[in-house]
Coordinates of C-alpha atoms in Angstrom, one line a residue:
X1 CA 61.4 -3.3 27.3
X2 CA 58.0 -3.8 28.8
X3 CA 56.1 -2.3 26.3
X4 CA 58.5 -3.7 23.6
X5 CA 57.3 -7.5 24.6
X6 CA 53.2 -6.3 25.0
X7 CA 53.4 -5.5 21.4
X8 CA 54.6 -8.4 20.5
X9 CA 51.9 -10.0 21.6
X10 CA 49.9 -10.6 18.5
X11 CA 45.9 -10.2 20.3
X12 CA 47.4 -6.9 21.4
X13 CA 48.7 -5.9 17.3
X14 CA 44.9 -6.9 16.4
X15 CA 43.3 -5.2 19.0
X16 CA 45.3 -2.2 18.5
X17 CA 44.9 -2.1 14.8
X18 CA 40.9 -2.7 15.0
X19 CA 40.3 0.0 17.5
X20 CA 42.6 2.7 15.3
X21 CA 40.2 1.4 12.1
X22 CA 37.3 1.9 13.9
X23 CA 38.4 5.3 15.5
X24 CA 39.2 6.5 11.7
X25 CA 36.3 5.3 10.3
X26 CA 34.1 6.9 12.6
X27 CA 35.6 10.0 12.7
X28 CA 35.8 10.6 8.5
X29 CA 32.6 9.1 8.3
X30 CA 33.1 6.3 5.6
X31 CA 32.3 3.5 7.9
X32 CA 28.6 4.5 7.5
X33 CA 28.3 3.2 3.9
X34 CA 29.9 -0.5 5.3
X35 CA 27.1 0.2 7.7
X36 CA 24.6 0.3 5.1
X37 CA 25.5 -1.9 3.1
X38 CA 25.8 -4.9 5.9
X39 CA 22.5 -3.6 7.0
X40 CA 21.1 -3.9 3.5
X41 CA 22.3 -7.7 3.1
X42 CA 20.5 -8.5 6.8
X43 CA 17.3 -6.4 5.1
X44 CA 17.3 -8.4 1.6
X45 CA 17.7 -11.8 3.9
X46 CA 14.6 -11.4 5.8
X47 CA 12.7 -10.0 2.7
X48 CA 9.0 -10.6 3.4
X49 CA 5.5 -9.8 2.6
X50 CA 3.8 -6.4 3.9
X51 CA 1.0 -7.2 7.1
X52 CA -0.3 -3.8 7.9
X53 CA -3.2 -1.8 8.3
X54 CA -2.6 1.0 5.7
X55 CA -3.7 1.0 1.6
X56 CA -1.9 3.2 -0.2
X57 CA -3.8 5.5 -2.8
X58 CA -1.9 6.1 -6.1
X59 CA -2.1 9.8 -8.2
X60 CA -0.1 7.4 -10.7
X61 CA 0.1 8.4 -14.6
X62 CA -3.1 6.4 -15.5
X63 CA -4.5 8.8 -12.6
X64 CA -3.2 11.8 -15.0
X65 CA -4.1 10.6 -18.4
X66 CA -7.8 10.2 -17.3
X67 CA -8.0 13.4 -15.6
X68 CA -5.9 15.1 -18.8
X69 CA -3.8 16.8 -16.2
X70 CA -0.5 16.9 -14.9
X71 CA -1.5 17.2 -11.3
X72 CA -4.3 16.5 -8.9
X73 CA -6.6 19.4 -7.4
X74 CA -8.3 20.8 -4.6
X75 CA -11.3 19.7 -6.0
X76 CA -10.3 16.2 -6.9
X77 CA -8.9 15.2 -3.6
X78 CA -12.4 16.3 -2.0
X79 CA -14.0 13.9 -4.3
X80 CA -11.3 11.4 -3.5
X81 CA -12.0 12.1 0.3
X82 CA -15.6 11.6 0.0
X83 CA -15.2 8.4 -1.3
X84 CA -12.8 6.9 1.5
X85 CA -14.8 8.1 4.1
X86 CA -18.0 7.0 2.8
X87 CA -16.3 3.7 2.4
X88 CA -15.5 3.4 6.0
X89 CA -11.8 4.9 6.2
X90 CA -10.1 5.2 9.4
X91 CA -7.9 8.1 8.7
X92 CA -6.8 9.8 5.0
X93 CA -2.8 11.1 5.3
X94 CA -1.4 12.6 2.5
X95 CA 2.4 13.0 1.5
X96 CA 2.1 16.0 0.2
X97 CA 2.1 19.7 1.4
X98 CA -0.4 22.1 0.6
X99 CA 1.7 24.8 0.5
X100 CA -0.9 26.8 -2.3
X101 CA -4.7 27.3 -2.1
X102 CA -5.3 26.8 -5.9
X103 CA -8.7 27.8 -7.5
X104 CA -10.9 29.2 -4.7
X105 CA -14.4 27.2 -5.7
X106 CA -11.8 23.5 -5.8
X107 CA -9.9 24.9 -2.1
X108 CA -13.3 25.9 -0.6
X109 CA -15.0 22.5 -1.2
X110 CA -11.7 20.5 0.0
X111 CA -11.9 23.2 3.2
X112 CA -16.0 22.0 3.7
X113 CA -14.8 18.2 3.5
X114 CA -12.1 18.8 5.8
X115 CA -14.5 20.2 8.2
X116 CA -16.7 17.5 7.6
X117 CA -14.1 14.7 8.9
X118 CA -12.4 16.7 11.7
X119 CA -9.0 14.9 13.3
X120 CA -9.3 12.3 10.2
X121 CA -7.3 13.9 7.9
X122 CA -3.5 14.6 7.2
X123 CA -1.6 17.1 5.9
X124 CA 2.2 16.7 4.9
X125 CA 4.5 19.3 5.9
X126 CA 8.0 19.8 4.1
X127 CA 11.6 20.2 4.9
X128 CA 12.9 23.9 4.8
X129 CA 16.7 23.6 3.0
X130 CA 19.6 24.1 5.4
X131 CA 17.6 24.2 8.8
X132 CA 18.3 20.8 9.4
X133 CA 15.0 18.3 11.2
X134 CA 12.3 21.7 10.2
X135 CA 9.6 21.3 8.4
X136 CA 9.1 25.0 7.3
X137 CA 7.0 24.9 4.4
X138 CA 3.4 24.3 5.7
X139 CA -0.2 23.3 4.6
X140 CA -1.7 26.8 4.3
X141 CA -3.8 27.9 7.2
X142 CA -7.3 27.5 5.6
X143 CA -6.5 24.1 5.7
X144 CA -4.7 23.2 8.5
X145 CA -6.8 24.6 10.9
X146 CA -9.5 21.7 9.7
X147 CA -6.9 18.6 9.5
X148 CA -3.8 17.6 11.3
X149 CA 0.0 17.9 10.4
X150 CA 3.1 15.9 10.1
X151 CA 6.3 16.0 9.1
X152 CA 7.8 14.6 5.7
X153 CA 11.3 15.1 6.7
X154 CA 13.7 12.5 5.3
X155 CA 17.6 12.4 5.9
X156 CA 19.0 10.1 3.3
X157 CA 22.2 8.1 3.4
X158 CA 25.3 8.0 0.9
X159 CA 24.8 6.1 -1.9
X160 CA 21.0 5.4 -1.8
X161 CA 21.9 2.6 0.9
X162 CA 19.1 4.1 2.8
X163 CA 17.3 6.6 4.9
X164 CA 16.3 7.9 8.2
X165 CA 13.4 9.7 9.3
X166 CA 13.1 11.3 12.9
X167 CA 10.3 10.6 15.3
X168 CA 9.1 14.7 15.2
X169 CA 10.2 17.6 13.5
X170 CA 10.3 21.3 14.7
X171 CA 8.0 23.7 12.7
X172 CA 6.6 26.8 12.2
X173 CA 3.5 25.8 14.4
X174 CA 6.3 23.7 16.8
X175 CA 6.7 20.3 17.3
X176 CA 4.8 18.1 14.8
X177 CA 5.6 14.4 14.5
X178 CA 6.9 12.8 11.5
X179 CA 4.3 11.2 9.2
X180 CA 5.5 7.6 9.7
X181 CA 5.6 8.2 13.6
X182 CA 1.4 9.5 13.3
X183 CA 0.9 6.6 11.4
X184 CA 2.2 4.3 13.9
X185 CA 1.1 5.8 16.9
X186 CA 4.3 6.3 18.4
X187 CA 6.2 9.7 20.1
X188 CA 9.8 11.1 20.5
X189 CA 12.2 14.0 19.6
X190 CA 13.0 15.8 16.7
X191 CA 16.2 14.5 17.7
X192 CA 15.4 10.8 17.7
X193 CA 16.2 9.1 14.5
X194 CA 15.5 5.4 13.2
X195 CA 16.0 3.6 10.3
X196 CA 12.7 2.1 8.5
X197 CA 13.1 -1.7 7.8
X198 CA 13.4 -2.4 4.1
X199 CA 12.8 -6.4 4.9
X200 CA 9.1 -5.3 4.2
X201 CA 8.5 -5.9 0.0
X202 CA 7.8 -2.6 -1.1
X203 CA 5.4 -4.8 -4.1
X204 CA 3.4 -6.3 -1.4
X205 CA 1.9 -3.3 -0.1
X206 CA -1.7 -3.5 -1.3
X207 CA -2.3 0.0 -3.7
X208 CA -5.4 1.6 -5.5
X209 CA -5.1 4.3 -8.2
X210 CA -6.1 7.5 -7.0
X211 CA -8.5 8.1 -10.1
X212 CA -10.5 4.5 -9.1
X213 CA -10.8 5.8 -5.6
X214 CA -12.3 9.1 -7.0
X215 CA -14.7 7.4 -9.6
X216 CA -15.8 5.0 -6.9
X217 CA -14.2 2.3 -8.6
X218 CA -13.0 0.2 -6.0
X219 CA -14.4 -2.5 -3.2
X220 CA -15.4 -0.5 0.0
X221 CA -14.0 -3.3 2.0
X222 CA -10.4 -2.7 0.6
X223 CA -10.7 0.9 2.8
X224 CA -13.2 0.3 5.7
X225 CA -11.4 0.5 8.9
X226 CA -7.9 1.3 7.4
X227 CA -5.6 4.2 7.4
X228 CA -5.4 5.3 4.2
X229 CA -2.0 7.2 2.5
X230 CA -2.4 9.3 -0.7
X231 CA 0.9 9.8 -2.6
X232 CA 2.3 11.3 -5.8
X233 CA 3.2 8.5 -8.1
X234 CA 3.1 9.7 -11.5
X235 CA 6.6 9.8 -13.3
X236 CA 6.2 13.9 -13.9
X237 CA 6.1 14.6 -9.9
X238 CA 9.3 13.4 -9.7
X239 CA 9.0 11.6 -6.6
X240 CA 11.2 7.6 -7.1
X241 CA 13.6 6.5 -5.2
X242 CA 16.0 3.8 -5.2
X243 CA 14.1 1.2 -2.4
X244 CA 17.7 -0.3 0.1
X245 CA 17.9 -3.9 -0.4
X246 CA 15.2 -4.8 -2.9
X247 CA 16.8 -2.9 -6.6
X248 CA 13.8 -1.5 -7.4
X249 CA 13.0 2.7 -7.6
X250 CA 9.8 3.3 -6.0
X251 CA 7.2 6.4 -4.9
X252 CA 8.6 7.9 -1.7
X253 CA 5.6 7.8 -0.2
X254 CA 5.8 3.5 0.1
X255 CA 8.7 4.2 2.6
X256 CA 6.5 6.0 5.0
X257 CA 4.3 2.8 4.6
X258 CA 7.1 0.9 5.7
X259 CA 8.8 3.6 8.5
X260 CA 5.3 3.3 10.1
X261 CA 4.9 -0.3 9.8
X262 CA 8.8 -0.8 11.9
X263 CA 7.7 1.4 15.0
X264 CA 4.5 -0.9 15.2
X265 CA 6.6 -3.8 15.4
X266 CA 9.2 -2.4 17.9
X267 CA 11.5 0.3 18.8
X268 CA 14.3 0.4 16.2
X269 CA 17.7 -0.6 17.7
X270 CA 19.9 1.0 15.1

């Protein structure tokens, strides 16, 4: 009978109820795309301009009509190199991984300006399938025994509502830290996970094409004292994604941009 009248109790019904939701929820997993979604709407409501440090360099299609390719090279990138360290450039990441050596003559000149820049330079390393937070599929040795490497690991959520990227990843070589983390300066486990915040405008972050940057087309001053991030932007590498909160489809390497530019602001809470 005692039980019979605390049920009755209508804040007891609710309470109850809310706690069985959540319980379900969590354990079938489809609370995470509510999750998402909420976090999107608090993303797309403090939408604002990018403030950082880092210029991203585009291999864009205009990049690959000039060049009459449908790809960069070893030999290119050393040119582009050159230029962003003669113009003053802090650091040079790329998100890519040099998994092949390519023409010898092209890979032996990018290996001499690697040498030339020791600790400025950054090589991507990828995600091996089905080994979970492991970036198996490294730069080859010849090149990253002259530059450093980080992880491009990416775990993304249902739906496109967004992604995660951890703090390091485990490798071949051991622990390497994710790209955005390098970028930022920060440290933590493979374990660690956070959320990059997609409040930043993806369209505000300042960009050159990668064939301007080669030529020596471009204002020194955009560069001098900045990291600088080299993606794949052209529509054959295949590499867009839809951006959380702003309905746009963007390079995937714009969301290291903005992963780095959250840990500089503060520890993610979520």
């Amino acid at each position: 009978a005692r039980l019979r009248r605390f049920w009755k109790r209508p804040r007891v019904r609710i309470v109850f109820w809310a706690a069985l939701t959540g319980l379900l929820l969590g354990i079938s997993g489809l609370g995470a795309p509510i999750e998402d979604g909420l976090r999107n709407i608090r993303w797309y409501v403090r939408m604002h301009p990018y403030h950082g440090n880092t210029i991203v360099v585009a291999q864009d299609d205009r990049t690959m009509s000039e060049l009459g390719a449908s790809d960069v090279n070893r030999g290119t990138d050393a040119e582009t190199l050159e230029q962003l360290f003669k113009a003053g450039a802090k650091r040079v990441l790329f998100d890519r991984s040099f998994t092949k050596r390519g023409n010898p003559d092209e890979a032996a000149r990018f290996i001499e300006t690697l040498k030339a820049h020791p600790g400025k330079v950054v090589l991507g390393a990828l995600l091996t399938p089905n080994k979970g937070n492991y970036a198996g599929r490294l730069p080859i040795k010849e090149f990253r025994e002259h530059a450093q490497v980080a992880s491009l690991v990416a775990l993304h959520r249902p739906f496109n509502l967004g992604i995660r990227y951890p703090y390091s990843s485990n490798s071949p070589i051991g622990r390497i830290p994710s790209m955005s983390a390098l970028m930022a300066g920060v440290d933590g486990r493979p374990d660690e996970l956070y959320f990059p915040d997609f409040s930043t405008s993806l369209n505000s972050i300042p960009t050159l094409s990668y064939i301007d940057v080669m030529r020596g087309r471009f204002d020194p001053a955009q560069v001098r004292g900045k990291d600088v991030l080299i993606i794949p932007a052209a529509v054959t590498m295949n590499d867009f994604h839809t951006v959380p909160s702003q309905g746009i489809t963007s390079p995937g390497g714009y969301f290291l941009v903005v992963g780095a530019e959250t840990l500089k602001r503060a520890t993610p809470k979520d």
